[in-house]
Coordinates of N, CA and C in Angstrom, one line a residue:
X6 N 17.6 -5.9 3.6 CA 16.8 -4.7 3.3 C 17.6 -3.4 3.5
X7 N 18.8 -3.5 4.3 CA 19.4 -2.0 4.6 C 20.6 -1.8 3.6
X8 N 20.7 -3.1 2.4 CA 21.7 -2.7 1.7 C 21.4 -1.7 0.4
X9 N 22.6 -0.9 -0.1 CA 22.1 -0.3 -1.1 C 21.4 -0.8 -1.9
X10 N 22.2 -1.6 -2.4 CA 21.6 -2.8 -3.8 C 20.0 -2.7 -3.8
X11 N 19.6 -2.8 -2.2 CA 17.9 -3.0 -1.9 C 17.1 -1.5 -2.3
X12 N 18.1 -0.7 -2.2 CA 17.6 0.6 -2.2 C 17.5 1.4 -3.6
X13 N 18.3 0.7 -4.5 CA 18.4 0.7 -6.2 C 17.6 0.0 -6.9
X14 N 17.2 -1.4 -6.3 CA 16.8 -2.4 -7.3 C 15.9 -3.1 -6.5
X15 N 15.3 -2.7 -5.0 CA 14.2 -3.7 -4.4 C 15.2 -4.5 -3.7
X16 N 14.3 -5.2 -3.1 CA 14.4 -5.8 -2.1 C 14.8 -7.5 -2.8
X17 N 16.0 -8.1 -2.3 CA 16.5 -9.6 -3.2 C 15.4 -10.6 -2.9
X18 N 14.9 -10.9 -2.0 CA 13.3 -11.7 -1.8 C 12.3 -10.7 -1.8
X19 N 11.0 -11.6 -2.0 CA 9.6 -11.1 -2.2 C 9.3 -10.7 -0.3
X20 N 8.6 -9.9 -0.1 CA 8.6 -9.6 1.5 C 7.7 -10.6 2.3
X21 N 7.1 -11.4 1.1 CA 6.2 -13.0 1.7 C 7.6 -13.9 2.1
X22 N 9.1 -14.0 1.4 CA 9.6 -14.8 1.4 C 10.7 -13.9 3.0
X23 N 10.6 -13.0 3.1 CA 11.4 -12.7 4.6 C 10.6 -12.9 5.6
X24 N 9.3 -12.8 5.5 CA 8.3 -13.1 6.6 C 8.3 -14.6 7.4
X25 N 8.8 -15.2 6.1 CA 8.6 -16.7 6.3 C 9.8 -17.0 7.1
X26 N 10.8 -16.4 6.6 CA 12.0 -16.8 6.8 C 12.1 -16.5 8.7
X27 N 11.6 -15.1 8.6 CA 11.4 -14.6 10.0 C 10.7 -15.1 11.2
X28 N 10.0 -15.7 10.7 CA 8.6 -17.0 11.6 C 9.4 -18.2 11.7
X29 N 10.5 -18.5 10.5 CA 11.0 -20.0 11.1 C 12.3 -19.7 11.4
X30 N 13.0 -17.9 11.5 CA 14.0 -18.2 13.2 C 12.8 -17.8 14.6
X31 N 12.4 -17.3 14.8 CA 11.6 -17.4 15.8 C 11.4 -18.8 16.2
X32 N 10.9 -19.5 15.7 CA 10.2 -21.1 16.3 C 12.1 -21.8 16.6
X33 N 13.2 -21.3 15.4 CA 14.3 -22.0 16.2 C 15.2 -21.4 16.9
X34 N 15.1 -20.2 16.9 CA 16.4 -19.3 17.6 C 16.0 -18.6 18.2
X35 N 14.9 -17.6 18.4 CA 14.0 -16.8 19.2 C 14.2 -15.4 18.4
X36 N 14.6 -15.1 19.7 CA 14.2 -13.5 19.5 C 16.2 -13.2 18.5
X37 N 15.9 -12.5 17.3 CA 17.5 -12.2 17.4 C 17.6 -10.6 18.0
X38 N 19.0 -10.6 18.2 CA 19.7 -9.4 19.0 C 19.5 -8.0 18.3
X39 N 20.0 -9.1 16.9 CA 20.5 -7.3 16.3 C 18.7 -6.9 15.7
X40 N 18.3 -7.5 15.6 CA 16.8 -7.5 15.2 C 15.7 -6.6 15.8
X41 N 15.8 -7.4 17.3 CA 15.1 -7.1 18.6 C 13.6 -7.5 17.5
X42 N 12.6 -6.6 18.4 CA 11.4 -6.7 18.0 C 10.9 -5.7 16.8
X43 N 12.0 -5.7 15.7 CA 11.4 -4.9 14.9 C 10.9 -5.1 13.5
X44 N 11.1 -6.9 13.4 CA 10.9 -7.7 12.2 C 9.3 -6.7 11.5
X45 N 8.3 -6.5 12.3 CA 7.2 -5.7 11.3 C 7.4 -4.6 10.8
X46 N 8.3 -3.4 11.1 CA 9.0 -2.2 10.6 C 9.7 -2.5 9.4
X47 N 10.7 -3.8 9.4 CA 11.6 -4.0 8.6 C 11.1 -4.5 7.2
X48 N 10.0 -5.6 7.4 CA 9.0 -6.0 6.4 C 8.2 -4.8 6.0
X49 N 7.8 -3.6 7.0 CA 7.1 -2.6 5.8 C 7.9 -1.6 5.3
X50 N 9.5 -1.7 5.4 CA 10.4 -0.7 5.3 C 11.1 -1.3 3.9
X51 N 10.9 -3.0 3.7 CA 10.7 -4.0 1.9 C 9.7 -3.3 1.4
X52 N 8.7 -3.0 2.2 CA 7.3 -2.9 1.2 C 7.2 -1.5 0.1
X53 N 8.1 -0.6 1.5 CA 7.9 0.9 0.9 C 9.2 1.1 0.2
X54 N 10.4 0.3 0.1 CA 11.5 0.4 -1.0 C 11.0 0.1 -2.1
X55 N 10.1 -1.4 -2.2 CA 9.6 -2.3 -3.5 C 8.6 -1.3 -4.1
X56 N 7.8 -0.1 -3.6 CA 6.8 0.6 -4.2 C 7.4 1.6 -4.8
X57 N 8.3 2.1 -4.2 CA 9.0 3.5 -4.4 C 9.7 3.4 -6.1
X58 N 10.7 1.7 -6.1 CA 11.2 1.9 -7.2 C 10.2 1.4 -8.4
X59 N 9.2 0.9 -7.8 CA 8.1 0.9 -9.0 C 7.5 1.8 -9.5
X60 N 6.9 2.7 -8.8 CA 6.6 4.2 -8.6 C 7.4 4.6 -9.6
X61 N 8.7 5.1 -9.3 CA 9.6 5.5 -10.0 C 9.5 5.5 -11.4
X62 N 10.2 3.9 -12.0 CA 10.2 3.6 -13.0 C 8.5 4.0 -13.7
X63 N 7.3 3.9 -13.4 CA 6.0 4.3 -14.1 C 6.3 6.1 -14.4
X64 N 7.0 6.7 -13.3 CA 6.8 8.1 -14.1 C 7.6 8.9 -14.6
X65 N 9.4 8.8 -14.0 CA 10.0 9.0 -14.4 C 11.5 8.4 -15.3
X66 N 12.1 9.5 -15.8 CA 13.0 8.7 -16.6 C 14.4 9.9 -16.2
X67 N 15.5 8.7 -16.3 CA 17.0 9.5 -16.2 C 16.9 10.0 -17.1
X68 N 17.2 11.3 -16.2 CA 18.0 12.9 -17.3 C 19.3 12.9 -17.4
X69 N 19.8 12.2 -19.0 CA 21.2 12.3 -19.3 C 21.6 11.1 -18.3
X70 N 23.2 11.8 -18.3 CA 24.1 11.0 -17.2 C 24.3 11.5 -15.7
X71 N 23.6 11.8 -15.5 CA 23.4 12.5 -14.5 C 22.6 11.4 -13.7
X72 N 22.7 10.6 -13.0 CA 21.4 9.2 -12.0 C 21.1 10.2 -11.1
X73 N 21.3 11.3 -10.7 CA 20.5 11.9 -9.5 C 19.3 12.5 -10.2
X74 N 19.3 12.8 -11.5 CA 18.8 13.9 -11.8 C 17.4 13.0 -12.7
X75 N 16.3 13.5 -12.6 CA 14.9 12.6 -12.9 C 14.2 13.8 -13.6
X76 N 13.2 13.3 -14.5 CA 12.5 13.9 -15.4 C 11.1 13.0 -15.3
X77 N 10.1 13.9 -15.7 CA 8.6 13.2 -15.6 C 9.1 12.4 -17.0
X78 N 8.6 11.0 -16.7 CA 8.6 10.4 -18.3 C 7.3 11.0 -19.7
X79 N 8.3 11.5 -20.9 CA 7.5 12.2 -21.7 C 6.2 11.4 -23.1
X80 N 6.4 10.3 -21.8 CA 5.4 9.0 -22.9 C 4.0 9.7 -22.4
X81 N 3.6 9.8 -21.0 CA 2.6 10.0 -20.0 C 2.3 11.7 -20.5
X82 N 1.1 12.1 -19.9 CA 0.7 13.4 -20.4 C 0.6 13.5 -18.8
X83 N 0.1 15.6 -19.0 CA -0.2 15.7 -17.7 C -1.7 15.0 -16.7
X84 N -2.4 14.6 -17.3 CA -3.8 14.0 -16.5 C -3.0 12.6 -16.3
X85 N -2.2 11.5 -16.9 CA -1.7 10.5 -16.6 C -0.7 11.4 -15.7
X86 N 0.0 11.9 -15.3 CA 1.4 12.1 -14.3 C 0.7 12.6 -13.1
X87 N -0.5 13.4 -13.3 CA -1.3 13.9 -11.8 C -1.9 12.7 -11.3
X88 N -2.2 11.8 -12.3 CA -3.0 10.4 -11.4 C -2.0 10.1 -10.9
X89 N -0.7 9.6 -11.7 CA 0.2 9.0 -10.6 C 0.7 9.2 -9.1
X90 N 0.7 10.8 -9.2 CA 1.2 11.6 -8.1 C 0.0 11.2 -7.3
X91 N -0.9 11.6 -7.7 CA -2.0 11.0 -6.2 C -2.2 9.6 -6.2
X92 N -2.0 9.0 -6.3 CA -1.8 7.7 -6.5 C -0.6 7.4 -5.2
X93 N 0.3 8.0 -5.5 CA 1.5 8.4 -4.3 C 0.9 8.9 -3.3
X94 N 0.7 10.0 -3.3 CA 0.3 10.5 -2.3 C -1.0 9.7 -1.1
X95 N -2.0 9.3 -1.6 CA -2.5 8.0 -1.0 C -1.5 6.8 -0.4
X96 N -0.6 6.4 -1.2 CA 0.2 5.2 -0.5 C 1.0 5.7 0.6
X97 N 1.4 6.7 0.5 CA 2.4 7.6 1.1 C 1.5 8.0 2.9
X98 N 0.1 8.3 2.9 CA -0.8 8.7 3.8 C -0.5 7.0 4.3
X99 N -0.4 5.6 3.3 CA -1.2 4.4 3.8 C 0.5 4.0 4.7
X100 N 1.3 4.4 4.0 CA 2.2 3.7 4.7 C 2.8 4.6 5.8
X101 N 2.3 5.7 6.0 CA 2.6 6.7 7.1 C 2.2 6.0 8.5
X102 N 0.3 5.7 8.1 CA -0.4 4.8 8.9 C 0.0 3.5 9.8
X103 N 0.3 3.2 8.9 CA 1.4 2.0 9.3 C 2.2 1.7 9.7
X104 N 2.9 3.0 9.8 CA 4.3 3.4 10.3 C 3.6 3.6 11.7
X105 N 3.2 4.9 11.8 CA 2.4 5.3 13.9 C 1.5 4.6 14.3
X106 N 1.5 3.4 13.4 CA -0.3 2.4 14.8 C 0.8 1.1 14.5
X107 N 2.0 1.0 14.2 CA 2.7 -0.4 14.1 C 3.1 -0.7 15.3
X108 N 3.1 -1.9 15.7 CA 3.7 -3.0 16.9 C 4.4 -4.0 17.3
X109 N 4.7 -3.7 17.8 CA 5.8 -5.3 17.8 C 5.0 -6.9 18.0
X110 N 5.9 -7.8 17.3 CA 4.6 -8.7 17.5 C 4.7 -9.0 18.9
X111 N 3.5 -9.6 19.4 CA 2.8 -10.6 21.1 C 4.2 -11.3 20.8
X112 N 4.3 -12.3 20.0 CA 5.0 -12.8 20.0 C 6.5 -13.0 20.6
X113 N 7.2 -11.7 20.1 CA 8.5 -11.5 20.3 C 8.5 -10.9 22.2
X114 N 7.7 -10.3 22.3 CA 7.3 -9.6 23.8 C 7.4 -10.7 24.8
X115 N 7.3 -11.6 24.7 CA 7.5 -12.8 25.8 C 8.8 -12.8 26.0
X116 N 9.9 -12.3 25.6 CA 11.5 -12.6 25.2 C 12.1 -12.1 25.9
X117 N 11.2 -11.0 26.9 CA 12.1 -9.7 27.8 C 11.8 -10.2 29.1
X118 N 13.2 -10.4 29.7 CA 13.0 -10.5 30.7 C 12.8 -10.2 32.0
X119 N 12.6 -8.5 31.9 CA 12.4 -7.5 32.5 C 11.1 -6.4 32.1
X120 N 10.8 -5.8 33.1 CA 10.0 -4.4 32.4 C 11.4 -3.1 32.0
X121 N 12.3 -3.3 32.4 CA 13.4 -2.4 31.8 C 13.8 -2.9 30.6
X122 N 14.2 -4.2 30.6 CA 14.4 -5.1 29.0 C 13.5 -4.6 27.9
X123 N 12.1 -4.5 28.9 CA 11.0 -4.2 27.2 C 11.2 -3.0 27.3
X124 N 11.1 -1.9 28.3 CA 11.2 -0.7 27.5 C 12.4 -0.1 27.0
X125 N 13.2 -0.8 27.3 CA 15.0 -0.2 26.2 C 14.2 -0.5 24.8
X126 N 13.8 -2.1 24.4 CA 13.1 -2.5 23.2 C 12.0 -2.1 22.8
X127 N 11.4 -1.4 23.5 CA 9.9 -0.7 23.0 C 10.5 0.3 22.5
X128 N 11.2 0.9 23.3 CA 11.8 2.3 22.3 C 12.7 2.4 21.4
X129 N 13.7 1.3 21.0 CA 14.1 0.9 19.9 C 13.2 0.6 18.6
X130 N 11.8 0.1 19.1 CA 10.7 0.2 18.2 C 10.4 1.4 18.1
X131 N 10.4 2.5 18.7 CA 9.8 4.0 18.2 C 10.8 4.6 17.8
X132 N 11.9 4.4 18.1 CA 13.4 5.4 17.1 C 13.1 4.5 15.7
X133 N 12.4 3.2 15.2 CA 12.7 2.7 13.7 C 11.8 3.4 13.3
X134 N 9.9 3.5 14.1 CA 9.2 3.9 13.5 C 9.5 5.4 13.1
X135 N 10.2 6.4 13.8 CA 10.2 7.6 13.7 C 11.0 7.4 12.5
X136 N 12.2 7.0 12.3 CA 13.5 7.0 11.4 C 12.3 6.6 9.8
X137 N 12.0 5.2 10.1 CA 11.4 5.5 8.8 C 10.9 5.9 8.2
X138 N 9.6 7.0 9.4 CA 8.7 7.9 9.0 C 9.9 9.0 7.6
X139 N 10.6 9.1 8.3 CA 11.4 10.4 7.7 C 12.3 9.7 6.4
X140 N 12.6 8.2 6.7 CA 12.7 7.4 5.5 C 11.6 7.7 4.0
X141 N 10.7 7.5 4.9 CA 9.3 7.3 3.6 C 9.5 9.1 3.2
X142 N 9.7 9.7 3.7 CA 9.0 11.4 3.2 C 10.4 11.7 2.4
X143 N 11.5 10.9 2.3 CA 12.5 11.2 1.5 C 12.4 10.2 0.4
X144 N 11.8 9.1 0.4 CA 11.6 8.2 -1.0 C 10.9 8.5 -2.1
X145 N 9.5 9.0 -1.1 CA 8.4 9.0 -2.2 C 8.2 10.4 -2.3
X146 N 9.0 11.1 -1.7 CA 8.3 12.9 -1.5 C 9.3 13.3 -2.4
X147 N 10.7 13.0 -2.1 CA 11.9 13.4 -2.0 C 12.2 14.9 -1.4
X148 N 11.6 14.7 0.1 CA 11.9 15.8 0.6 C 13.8 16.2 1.3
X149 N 13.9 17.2 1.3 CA 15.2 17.6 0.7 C 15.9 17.4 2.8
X150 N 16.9 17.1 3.0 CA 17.4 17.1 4.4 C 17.2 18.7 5.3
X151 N 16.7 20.1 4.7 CA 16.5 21.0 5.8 C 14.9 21.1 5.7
X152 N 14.5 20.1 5.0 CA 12.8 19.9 4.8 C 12.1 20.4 6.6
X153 N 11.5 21.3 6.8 CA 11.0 21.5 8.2 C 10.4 19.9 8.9
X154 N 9.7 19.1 8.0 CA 9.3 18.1 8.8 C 10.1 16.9 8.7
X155 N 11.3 17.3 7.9 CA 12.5 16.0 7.8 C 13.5 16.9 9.5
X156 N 13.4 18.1 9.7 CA 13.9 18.7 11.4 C 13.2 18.3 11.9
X157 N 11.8 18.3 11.8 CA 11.1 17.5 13.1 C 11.3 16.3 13.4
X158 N 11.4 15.6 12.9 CA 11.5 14.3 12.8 C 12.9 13.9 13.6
X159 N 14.1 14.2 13.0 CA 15.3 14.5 13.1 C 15.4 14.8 14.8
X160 N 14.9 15.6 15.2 CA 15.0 16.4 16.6 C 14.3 14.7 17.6
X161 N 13.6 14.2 17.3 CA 13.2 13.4 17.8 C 13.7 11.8 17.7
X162 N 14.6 11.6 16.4 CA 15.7 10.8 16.3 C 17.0 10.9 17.2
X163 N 17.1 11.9 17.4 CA 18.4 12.2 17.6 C 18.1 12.0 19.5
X164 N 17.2 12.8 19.9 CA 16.4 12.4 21.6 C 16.3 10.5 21.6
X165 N 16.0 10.3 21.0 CA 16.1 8.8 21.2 C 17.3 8.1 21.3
X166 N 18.4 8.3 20.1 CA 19.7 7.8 20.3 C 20.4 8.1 21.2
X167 N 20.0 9.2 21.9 CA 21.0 9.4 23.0 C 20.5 8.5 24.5
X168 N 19.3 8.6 24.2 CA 19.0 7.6 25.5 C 18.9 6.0 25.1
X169 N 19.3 5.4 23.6 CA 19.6 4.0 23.6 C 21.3 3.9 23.5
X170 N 22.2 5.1 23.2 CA 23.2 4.3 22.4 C 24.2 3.7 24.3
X171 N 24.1 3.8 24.8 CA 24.5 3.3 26.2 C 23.7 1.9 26.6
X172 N 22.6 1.7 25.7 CA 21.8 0.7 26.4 C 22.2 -0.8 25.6
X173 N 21.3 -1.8 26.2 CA 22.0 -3.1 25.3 C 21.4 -3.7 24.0
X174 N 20.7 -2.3 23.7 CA 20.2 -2.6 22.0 C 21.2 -1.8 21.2
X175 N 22.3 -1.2 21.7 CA 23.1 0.3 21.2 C 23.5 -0.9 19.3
X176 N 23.8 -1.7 19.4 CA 24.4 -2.6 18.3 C 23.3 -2.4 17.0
X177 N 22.0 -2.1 17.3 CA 21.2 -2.0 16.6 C 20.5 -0.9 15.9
X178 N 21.2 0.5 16.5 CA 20.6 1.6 15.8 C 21.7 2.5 15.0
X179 N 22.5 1.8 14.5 CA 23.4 2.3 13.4 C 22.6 2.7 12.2
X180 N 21.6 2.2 11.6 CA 20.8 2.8 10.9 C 20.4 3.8 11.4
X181 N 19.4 4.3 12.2 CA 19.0 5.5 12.3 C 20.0 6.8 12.3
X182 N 21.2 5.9 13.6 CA 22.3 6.9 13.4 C 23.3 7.5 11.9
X183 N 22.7 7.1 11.3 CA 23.2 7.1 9.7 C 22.6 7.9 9.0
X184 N 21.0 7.4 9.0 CA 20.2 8.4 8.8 C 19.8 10.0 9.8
X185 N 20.3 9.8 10.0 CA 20.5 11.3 11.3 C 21.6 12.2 10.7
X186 N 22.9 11.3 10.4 CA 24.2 11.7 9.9 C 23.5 12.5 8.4
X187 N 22.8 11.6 8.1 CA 23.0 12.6 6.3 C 22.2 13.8 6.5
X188 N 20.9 13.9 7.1 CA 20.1 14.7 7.7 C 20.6 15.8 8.6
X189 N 21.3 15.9 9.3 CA 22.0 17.2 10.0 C 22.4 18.0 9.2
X190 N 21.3 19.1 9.0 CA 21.9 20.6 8.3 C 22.8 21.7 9.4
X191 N 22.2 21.3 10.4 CA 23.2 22.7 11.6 C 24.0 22.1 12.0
X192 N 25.4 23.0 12.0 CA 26.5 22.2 12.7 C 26.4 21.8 14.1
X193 N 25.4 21.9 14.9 CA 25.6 21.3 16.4 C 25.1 20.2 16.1
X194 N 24.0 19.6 15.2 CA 23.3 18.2 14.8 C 25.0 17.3 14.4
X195 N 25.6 18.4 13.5 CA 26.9 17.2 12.8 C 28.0 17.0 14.0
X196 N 28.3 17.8 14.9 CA 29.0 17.5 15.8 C 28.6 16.1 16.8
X197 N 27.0 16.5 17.1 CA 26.5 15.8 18.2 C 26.3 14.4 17.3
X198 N 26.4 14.2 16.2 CA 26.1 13.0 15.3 C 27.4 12.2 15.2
X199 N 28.7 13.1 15.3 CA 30.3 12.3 15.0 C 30.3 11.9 16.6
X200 N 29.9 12.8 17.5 CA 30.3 12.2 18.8 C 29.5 10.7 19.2
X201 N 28.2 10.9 18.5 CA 27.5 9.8 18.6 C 28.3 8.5 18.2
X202 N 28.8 8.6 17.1 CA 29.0 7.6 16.5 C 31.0 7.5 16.9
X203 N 31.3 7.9 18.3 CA 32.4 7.9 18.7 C 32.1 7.2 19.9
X204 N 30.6 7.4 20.3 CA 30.9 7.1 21.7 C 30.3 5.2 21.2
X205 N 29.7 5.1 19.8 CA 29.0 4.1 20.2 C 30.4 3.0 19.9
X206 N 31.1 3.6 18.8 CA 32.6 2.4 18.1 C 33.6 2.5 19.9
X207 N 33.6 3.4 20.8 CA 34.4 3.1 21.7 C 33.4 2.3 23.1
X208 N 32.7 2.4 22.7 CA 31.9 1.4 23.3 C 31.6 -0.4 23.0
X209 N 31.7 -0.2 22.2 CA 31.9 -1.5 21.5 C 33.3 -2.3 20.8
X210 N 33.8 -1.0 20.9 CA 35.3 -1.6 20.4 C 36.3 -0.6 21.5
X211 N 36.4 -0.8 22.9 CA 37.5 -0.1 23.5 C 38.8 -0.6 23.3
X212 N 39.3 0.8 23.6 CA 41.1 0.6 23.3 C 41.5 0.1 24.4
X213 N 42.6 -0.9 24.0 CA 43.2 -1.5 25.4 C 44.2 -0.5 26.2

């Protein structure tokens, strides 16, 4: 789900067929590492790629040779392109929802074997939900990286990676840290984002 390909063309399974897949390593392998407890984020983060590029294709069409550049499709009139947009705009409120009341499953929670173990991983759960919130308001909004609420968001990504990338989930929030990287409009964000991603490669890969 984090590869481009997914992010062009959907997700390569149906999100019934990762769910399944995700329930039968649990029963044989447990909890995975690079995973942690975030399999239900990850499955609505398929949900909201697979909508977006459907979305898409129903309203718009490439302008020229240009793939960045999108045009309302001129088959649709304006009362069909306003339904669509709220139509969006509804999914967009549903999967916001989903995003701030989401949980990790009971399931995986039995795996920690500490109350420090769960809360390094409970907040690895609120850096995805936060990350994707700001995920979804760039897919379906396409709000622009100095967007005021893509900064807010951002300011509270970036507070979180600094208190996981030392911890023993640090292997797992290269995503967010990625997504932070494209998002830093002020140069103190792009400094404090290279150092990030300095301290976490010498952390994991030290020089002899």
């Amino acid at each position: 789900m984090l590869s481009s390909i997914s992010n062009e063309n959907g997700t390569i399974f149906s999100i019934k067929d990762y769910n399944e897949i995700y329930e039968l390593n649990d029963i044989i392998y447990g909890l995975d590492p690079l995973q942690s407890c975030l399999k239900p984020l990850f499955l609505l983060m398929g949900e909201i790629i697979n909508y977006s590029i459907q979305f898409k294709k129903k309203i718009y069409v490439k302008n020229g040779d240009n793939k960045e550049r999108f045009q309302f499709n001129e088959n649709l009139n304006k009362t069909e392109i306003l339904d669509k947009l709220v139509e969006n705009e509804i999914k967009f409120k549903e999967f916001e929802n989903k995003l701030k009341n989401g949980k990790p499953a009971q399931s995986d929670l039995q795996f920690f074997k500490s109350t420090k173990d769960m809360e390094v991983h409970l907040t690895l759960f609120e850096l995805f939900q936060i990350t994707l919130r700001l995920f979804l308001r760039q897919l379906l909004k396409n709000y622009s990286s100095n967007n005021v609420d893509i900064q807010y968001l951002l300011i509270k990504i970036n507070f979180l990676l600094d208190f996981l990338i030392g911890s023993s989930v640090k292997s797992a929030i290269l995503f967010p840290m990625i997504l932070a990287g494209i998002n830093s409009v002020d140069d103190n964000d792009r400094r404090s984002n290279i150092d990030r991603f300095n301290k976490l490669w010498n952390n994991n890969y030290p020089r002899s």
